[in-house]
mmCIF file with all atom_site columns, C-alpha atoms and ligand atoms in Angstrom:
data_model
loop_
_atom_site.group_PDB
_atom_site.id
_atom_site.type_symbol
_atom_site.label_atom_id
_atom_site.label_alt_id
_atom_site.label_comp_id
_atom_site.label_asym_id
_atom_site.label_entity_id
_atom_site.label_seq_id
_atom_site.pdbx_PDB_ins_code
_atom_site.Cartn_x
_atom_site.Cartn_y
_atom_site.Cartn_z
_atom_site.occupancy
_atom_site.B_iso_or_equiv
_atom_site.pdbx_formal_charge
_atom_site.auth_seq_id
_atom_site.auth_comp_id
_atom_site.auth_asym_id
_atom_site.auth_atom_id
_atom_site.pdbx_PDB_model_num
ATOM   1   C CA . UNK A 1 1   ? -3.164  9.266   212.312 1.00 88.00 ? 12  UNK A CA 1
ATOM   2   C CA . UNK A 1 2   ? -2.498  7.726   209.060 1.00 94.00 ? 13  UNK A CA 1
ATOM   3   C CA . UNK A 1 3   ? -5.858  7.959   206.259 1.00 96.00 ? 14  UNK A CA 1
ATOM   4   C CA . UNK A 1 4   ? -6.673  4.762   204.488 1.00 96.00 ? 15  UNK A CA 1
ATOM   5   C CA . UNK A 1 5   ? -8.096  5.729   201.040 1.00 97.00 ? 16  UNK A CA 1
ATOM   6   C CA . UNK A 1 6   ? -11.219 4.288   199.320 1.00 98.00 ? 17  UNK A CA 1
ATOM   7   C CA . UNK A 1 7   ? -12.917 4.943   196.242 1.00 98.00 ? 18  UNK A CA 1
ATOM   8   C CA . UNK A 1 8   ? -16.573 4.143   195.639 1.00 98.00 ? 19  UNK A CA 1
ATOM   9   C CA . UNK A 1 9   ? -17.987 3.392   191.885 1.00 98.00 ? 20  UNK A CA 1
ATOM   10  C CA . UNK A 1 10  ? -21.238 3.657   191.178 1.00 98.00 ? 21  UNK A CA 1
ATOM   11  C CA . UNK A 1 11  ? -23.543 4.060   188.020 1.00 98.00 ? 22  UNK A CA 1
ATOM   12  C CA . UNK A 1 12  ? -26.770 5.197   189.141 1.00 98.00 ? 23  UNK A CA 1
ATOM   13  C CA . UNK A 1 13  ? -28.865 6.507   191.759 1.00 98.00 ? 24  UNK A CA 1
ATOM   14  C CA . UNK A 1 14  ? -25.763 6.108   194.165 1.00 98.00 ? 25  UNK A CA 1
ATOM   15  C CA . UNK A 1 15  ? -27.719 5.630   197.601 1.00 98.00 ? 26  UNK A CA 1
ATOM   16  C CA . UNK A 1 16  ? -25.422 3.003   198.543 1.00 98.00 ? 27  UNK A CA 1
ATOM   17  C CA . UNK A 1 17  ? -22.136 5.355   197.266 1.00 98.00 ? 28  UNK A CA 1
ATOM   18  C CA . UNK A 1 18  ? -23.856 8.175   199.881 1.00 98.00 ? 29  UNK A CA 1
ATOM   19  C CA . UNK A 1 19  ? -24.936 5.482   202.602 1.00 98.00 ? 30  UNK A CA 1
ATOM   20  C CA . UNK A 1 20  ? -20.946 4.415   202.393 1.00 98.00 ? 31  UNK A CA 1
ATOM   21  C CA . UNK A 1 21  ? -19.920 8.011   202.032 1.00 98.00 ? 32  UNK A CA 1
ATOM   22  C CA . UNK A 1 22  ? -21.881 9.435   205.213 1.00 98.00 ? 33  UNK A CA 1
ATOM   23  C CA . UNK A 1 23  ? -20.861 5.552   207.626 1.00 98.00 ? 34  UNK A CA 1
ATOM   24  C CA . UNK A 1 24  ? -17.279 5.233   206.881 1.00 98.00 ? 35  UNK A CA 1
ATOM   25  C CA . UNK A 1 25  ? -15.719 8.538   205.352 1.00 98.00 ? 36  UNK A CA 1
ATOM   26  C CA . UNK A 1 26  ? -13.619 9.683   208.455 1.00 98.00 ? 37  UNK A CA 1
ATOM   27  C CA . UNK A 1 27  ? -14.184 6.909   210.913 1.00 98.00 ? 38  UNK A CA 1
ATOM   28  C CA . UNK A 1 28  ? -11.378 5.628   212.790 1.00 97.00 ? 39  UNK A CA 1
ATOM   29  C CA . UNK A 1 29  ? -10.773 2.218   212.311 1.00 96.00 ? 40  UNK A CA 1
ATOM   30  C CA . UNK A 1 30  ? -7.766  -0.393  213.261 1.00 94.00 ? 41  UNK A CA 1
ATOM   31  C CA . UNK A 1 31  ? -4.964  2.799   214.386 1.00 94.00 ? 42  UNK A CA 1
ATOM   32  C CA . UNK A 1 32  ? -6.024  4.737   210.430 1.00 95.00 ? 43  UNK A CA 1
ATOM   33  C CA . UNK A 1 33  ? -8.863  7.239   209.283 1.00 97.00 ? 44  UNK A CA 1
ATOM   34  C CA . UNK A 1 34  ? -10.344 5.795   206.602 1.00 98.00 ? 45  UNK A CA 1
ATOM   35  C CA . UNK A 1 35  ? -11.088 8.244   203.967 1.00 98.00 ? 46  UNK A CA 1
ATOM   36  C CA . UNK A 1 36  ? -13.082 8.253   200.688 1.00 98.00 ? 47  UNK A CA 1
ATOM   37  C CA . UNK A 1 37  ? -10.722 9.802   198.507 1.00 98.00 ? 48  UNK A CA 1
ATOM   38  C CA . UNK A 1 38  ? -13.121 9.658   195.367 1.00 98.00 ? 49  UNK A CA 1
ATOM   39  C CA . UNK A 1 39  ? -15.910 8.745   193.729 1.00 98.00 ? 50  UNK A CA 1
ATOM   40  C CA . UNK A 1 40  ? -16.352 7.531   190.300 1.00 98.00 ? 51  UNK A CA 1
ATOM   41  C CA . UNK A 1 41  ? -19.165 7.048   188.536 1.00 98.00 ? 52  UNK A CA 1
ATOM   42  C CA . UNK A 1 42  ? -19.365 6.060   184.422 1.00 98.00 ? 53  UNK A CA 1
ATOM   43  C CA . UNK A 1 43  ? -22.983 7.659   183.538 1.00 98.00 ? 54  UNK A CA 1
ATOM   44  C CA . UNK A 1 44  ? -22.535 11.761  183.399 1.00 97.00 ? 55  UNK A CA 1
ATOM   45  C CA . UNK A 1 45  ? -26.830 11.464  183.832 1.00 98.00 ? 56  UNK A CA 1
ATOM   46  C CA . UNK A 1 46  ? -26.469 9.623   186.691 1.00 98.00 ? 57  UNK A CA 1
ATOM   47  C CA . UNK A 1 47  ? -28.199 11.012  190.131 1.00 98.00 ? 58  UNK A CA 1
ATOM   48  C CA . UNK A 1 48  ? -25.647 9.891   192.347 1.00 98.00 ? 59  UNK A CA 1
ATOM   49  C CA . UNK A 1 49  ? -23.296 12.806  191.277 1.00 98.00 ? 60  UNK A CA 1
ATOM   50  C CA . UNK A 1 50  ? -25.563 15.105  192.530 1.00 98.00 ? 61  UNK A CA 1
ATOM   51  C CA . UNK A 1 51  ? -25.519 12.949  195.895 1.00 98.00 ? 62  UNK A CA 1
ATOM   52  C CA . UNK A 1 52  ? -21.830 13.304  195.347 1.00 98.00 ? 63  UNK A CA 1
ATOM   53  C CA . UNK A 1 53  ? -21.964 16.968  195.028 1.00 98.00 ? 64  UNK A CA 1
ATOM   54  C CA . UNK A 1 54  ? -23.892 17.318  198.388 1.00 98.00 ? 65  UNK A CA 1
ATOM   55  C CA . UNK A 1 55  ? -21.263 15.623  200.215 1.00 98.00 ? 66  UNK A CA 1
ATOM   56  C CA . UNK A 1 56  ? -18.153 17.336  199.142 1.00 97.00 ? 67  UNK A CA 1
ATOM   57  C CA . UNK A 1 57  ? -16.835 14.057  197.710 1.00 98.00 ? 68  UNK A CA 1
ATOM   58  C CA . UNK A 1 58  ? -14.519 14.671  194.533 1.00 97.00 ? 69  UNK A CA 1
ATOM   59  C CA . UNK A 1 59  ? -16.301 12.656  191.607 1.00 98.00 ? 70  UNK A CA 1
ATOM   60  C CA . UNK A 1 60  ? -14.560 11.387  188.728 1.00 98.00 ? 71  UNK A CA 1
ATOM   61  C CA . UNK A 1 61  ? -16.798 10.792  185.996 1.00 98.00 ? 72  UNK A CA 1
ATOM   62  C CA . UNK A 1 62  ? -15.458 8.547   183.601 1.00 98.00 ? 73  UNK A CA 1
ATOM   63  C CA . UNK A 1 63  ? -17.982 7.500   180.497 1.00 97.00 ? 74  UNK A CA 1
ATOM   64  C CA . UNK A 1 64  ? -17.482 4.144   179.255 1.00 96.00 ? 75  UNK A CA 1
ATOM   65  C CA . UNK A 1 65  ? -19.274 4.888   175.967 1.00 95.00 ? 76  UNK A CA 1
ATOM   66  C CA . UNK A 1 66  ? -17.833 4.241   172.742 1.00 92.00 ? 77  UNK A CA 1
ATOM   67  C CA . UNK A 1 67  ? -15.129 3.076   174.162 1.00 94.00 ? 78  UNK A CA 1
ATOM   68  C CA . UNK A 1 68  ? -13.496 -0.473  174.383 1.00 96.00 ? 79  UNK A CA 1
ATOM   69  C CA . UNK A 1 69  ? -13.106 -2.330  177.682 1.00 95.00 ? 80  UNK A CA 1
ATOM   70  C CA . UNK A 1 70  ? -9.735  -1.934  178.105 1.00 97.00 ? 81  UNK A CA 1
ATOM   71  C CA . UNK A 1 71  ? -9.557  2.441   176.766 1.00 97.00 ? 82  UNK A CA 1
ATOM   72  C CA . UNK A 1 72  ? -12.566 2.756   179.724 1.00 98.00 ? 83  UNK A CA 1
ATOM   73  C CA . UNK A 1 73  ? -10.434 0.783   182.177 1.00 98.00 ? 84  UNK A CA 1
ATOM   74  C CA . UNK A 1 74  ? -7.006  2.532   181.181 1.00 98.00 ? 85  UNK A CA 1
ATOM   75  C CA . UNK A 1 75  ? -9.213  5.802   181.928 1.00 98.00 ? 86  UNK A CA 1
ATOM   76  C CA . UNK A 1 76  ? -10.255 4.920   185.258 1.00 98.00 ? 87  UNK A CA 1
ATOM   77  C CA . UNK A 1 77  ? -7.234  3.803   185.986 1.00 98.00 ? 88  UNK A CA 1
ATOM   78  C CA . UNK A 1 78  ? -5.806  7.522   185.109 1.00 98.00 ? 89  UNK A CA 1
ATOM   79  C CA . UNK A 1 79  ? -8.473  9.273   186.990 1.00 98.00 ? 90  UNK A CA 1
ATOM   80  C CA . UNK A 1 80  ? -7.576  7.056   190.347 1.00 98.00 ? 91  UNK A CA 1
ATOM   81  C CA . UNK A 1 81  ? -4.194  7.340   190.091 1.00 98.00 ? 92  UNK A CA 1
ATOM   82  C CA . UNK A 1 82  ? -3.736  10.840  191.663 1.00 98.00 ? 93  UNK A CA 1
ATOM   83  C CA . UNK A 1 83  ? -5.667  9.833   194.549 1.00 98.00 ? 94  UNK A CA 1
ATOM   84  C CA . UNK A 1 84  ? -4.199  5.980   194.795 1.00 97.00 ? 95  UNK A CA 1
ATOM   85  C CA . UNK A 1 85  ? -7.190  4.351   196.923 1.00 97.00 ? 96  UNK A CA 1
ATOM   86  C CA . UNK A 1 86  ? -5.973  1.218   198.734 1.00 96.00 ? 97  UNK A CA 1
ATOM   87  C CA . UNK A 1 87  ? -9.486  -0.301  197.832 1.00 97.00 ? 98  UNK A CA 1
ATOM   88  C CA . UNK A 1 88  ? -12.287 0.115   195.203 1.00 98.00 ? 99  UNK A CA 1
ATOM   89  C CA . UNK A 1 89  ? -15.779 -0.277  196.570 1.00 98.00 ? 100 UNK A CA 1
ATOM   90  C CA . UNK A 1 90  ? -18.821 -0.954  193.788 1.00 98.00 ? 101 UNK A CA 1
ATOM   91  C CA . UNK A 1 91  ? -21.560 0.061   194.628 1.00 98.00 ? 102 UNK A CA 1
ATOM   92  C CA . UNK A 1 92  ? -24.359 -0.581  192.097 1.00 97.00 ? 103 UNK A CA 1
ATOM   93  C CA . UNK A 1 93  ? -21.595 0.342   189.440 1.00 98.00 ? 104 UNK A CA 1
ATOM   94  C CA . UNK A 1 94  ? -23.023 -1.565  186.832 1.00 95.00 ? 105 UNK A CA 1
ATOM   95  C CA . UNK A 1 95  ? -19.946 -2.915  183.862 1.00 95.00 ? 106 UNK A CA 1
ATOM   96  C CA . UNK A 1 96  ? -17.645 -5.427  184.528 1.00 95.00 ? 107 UNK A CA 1
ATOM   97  C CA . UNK A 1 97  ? -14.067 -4.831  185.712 1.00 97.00 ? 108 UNK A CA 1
ATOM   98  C CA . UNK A 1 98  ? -11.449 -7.212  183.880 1.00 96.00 ? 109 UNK A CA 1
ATOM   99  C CA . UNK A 1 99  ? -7.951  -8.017  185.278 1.00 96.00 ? 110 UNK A CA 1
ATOM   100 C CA . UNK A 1 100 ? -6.909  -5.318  183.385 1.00 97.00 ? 111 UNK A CA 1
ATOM   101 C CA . UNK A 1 101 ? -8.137  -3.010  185.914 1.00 97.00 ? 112 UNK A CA 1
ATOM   102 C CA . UNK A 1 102 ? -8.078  -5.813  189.147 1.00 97.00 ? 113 UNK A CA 1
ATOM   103 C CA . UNK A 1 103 ? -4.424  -6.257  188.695 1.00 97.00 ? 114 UNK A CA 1
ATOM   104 C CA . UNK A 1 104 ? -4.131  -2.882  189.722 1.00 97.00 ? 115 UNK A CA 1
ATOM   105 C CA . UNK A 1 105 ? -6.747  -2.154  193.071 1.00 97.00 ? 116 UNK A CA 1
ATOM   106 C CA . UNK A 1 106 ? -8.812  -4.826  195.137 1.00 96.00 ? 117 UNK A CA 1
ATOM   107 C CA . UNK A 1 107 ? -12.037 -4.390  194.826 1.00 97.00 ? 118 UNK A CA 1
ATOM   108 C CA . UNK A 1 108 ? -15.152 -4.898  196.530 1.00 98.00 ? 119 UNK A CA 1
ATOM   109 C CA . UNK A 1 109 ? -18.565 -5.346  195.187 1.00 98.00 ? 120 UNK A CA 1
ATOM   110 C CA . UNK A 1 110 ? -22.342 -5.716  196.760 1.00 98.00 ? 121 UNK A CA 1
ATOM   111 C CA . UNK A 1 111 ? -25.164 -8.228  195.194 1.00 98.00 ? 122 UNK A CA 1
ATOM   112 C CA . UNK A 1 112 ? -28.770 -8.177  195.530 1.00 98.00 ? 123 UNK A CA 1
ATOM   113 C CA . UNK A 1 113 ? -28.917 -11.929 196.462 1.00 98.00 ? 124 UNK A CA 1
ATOM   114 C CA . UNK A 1 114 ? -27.842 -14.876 198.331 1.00 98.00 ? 125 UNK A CA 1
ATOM   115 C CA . UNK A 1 115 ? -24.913 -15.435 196.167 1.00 98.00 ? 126 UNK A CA 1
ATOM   116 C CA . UNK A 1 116 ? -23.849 -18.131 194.329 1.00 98.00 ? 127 UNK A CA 1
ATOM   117 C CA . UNK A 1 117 ? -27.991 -17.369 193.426 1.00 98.00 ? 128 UNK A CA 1
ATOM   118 C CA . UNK A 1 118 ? -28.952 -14.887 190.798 1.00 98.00 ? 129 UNK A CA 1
ATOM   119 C CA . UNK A 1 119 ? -25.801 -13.883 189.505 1.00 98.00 ? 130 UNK A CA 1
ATOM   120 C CA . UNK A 1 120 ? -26.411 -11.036 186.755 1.00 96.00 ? 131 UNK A CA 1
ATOM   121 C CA . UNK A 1 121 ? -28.157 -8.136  186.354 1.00 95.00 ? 132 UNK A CA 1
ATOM   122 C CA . UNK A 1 122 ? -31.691 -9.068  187.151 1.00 97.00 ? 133 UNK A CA 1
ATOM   123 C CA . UNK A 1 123 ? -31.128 -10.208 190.429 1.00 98.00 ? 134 UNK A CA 1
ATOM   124 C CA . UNK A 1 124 ? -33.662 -8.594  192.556 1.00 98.00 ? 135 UNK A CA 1
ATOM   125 C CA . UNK A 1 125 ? -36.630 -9.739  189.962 1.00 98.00 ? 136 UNK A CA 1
ATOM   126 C CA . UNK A 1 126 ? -35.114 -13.287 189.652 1.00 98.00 ? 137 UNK A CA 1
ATOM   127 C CA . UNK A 1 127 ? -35.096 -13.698 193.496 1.00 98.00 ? 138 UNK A CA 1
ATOM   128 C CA . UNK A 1 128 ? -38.877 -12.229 194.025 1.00 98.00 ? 139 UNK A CA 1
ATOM   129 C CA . UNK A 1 129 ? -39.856 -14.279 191.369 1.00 98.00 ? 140 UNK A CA 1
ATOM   130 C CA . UNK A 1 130 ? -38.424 -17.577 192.790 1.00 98.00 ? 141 UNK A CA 1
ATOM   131 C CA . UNK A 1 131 ? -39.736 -20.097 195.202 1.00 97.00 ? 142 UNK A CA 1
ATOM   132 C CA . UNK A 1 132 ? -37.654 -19.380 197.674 1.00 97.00 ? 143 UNK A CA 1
ATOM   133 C CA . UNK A 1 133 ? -38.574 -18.993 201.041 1.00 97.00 ? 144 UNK A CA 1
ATOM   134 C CA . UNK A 1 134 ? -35.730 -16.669 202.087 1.00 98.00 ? 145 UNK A CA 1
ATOM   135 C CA . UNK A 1 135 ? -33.557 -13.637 199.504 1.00 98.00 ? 146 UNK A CA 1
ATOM   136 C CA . UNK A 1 136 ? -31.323 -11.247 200.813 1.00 98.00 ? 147 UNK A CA 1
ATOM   137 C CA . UNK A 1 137 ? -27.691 -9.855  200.261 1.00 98.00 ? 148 UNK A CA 1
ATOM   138 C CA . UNK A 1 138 ? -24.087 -10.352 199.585 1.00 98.00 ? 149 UNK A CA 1
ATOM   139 C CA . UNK A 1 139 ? -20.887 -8.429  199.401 1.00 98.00 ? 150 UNK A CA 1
ATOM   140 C CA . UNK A 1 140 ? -17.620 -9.962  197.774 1.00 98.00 ? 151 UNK A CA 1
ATOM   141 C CA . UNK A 1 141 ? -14.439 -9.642  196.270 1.00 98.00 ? 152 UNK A CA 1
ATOM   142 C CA . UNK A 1 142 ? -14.624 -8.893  192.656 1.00 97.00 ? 153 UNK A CA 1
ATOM   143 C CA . UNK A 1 143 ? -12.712 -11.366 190.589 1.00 96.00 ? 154 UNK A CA 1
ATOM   144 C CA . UNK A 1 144 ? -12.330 -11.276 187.018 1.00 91.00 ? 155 UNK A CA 1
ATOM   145 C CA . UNK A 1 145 ? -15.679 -13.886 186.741 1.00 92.00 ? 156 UNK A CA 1
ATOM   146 C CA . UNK A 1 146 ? -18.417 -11.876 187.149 1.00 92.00 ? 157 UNK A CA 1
ATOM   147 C CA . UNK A 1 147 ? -20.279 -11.990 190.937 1.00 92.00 ? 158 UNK A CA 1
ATOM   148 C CA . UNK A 1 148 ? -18.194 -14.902 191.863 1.00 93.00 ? 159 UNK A CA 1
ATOM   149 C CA . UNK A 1 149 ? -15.139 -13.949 193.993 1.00 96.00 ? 160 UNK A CA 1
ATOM   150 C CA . UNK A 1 150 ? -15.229 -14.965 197.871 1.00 97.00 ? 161 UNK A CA 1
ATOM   151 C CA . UNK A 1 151 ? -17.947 -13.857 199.769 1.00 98.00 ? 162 UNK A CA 1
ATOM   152 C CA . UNK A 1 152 ? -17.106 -11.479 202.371 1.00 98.00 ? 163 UNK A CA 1
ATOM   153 C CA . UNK A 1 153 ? -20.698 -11.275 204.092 1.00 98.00 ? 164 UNK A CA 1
ATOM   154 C CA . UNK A 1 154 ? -24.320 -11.774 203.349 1.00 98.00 ? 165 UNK A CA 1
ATOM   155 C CA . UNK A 1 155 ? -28.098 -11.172 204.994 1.00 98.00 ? 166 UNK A CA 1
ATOM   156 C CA . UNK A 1 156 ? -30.933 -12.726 204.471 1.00 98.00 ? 167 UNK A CA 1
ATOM   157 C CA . UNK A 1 157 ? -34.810 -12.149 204.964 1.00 98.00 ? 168 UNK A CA 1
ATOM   158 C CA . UNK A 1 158 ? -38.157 -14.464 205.474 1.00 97.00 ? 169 UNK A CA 1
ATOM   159 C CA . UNK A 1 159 ? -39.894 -13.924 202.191 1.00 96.00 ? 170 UNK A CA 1
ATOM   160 C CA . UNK A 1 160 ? -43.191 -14.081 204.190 1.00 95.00 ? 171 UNK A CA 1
ATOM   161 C CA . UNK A 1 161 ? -41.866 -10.291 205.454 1.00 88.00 ? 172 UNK A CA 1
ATOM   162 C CA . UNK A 1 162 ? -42.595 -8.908  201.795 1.00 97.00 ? 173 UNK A CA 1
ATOM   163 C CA . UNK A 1 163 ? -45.563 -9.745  199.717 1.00 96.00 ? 174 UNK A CA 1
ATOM   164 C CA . UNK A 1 164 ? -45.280 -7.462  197.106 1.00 98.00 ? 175 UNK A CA 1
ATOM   165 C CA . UNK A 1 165 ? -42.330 -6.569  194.702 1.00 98.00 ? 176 UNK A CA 1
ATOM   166 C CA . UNK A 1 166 ? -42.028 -2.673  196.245 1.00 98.00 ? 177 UNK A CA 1
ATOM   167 C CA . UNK A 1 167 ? -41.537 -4.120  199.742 1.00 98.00 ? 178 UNK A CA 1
ATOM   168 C CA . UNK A 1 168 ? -38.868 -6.926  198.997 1.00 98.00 ? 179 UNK A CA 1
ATOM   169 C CA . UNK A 1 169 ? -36.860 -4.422  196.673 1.00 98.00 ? 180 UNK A CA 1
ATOM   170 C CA . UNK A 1 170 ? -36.769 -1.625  199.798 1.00 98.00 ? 181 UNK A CA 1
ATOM   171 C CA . UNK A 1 171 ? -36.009 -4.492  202.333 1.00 98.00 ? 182 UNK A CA 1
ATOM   172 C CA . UNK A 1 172 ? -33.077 -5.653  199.907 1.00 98.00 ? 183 UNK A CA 1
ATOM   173 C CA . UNK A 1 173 ? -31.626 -2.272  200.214 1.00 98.00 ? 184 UNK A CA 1
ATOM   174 C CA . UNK A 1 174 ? -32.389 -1.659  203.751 1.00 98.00 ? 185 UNK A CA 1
ATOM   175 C CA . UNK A 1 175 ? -30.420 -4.543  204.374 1.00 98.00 ? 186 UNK A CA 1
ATOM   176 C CA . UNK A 1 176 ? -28.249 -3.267  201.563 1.00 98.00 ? 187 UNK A CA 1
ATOM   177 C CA . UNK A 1 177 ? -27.158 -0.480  203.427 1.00 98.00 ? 188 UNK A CA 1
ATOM   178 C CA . UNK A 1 178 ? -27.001 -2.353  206.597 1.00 98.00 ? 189 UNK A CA 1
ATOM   179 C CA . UNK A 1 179 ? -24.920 -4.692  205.506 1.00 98.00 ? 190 UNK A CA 1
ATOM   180 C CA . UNK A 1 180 ? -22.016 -2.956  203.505 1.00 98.00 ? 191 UNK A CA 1
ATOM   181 C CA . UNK A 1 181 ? -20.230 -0.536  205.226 1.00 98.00 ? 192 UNK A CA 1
ATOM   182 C CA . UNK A 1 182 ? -19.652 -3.093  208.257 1.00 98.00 ? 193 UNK A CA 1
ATOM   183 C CA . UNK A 1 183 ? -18.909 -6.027  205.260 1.00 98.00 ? 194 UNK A CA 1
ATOM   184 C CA . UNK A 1 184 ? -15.616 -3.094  204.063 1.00 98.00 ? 195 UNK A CA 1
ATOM   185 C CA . UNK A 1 185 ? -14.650 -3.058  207.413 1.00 98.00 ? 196 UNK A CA 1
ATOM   186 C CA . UNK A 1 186 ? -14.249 -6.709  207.396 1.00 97.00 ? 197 UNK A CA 1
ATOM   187 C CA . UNK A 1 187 ? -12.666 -7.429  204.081 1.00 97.00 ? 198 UNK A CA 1
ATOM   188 C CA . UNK A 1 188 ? -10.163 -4.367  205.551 1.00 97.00 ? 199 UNK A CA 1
ATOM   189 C CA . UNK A 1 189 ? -9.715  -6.838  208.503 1.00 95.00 ? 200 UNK A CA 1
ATOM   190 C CA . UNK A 1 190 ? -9.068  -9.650  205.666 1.00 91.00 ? 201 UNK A CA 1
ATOM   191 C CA . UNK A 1 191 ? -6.596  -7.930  203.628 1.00 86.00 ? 202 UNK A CA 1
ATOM   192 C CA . UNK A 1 192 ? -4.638  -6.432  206.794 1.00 80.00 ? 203 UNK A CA 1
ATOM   193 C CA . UNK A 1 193 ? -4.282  -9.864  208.170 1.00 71.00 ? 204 UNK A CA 1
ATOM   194 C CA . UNK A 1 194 ? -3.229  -11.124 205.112 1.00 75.00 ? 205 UNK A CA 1
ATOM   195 C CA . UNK A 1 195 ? -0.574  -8.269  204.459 1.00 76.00 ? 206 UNK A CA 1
ATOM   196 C CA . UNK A 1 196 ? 0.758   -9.550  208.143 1.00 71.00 ? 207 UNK A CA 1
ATOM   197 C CA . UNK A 1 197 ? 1.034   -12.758 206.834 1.00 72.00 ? 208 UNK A CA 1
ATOM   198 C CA . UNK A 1 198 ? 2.694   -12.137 203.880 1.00 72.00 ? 209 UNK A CA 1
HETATM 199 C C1 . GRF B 2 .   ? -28.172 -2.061  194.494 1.00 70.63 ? 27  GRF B C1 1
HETATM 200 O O1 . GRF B 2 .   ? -29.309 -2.859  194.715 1.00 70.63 ? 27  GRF B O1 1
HETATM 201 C C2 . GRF B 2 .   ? -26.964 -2.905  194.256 1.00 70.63 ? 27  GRF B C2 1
HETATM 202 O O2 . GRF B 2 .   ? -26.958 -4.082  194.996 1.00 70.63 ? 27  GRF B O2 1
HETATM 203 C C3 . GRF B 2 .   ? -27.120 -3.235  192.786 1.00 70.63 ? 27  GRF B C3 1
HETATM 204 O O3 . GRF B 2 .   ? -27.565 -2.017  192.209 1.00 70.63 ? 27  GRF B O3 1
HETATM 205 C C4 . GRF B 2 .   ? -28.319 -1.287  193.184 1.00 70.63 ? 27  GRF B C4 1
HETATM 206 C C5 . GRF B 2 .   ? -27.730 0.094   193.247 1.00 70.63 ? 27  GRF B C5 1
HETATM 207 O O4 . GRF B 2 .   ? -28.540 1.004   193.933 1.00 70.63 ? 27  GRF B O4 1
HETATM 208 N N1 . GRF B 2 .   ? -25.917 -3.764  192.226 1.00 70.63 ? 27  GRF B N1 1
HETATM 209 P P1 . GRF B 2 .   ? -27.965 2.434   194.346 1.00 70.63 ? 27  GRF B P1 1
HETATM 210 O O5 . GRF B 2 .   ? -27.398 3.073   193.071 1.00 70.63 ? 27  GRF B O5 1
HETATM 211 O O6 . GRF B 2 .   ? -26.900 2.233   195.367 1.00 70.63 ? 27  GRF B O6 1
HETATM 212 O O7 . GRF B 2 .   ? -29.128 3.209   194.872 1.00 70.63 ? 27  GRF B O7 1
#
């Protein structure tokens, strides 16, 4: 059977790099093994490497400090190559990819909010501090305008569910992990039908 390489980026604590890691990393899917080929991550402090350690997973880590957009992109781009993923997956990998970079991989990306809401950084705070009666999640393709590409899935909660701050932020990441690894199987669906098409 052939393996279908991914890559996951992240920038932080990396629970949703391991969560992706431990659901989809060997699982058969559509006649192929997928495979996470690599991580990469741009913060050398960040926790998730030593997530990445405990898994086995090769981790490139790739600073993007002092460096322009496009010498931190040409890096990444040199790390990946040996391993040539057939799709990058972000995963709270926090600086923004240009086309630079996207003309090179498709890439995936998950948001702490019922997009087109909250775009940004602050998502998570913006949504709890809304009137909203519902917040959840999304996952999308990245495009080169930043949380705006087509959305691939989403979930959503009752706001009623989570009264304080601490218990919406763990139910957006429950869902969170929920919600992504079967969202990458479907935008795999998406870009094998469209291959077929083309
Ligand atoms: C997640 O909430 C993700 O949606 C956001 O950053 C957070 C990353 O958390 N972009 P972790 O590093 O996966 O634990």
């Amino acid at each position: 059977m052939q393996d279908f390489p991914l890559a996951i980026f992240f920038s932080g604590n990396g629970s949703n790099m391991q969560n992706l890691y431990e659901k989809l990393h060997h699982k058969e899917f559509m006649g192929m093994r997928l495979c996470v080929c690599a991580v990469l991550c741009n913060n050398e402090n960040a926790f998730g490497i030593e997530r990445a350690k405990a898994l086995g997973a090769p981790c490139l880590v790739v600073s993007h400090r002092h460096k322009t957009r496009q010498e931190f992109e040409t890096q990444i781009l040199q790390a990946l190559a040996p391993f040539a993923p057939k799709l990058c997956i972000l995963a709270g990998f926090m600086r923004i990819l240009s086309p630079l970079f996207l003309q090179h991989y498709a890439a995936i990306n998950i948001h702490p909010s019922i997009l087109p809401l909250f775009k940004g950084a602050n998502a998570i705070v913006e949504s709890f501090e809304s009137p909203m009666k519902v917040a959840g999640v999304s996952v999308h393709w990245v495009s080169k305008e930043l949380d705006s590409g087509a959305i691939i899935d989403q979930a959503a909660f009752h706001r009623k569910e989570t009264p304080t701050f601490e218990s919406f932020e763990q139910k957006i990441h429950a869902l969170e992990y929920d919600l992504y690894p079967n969202a990458v199987l479907q935008a795999l669906k998406q870009s094998f039908l469209k291959a077929d098409m083309e």
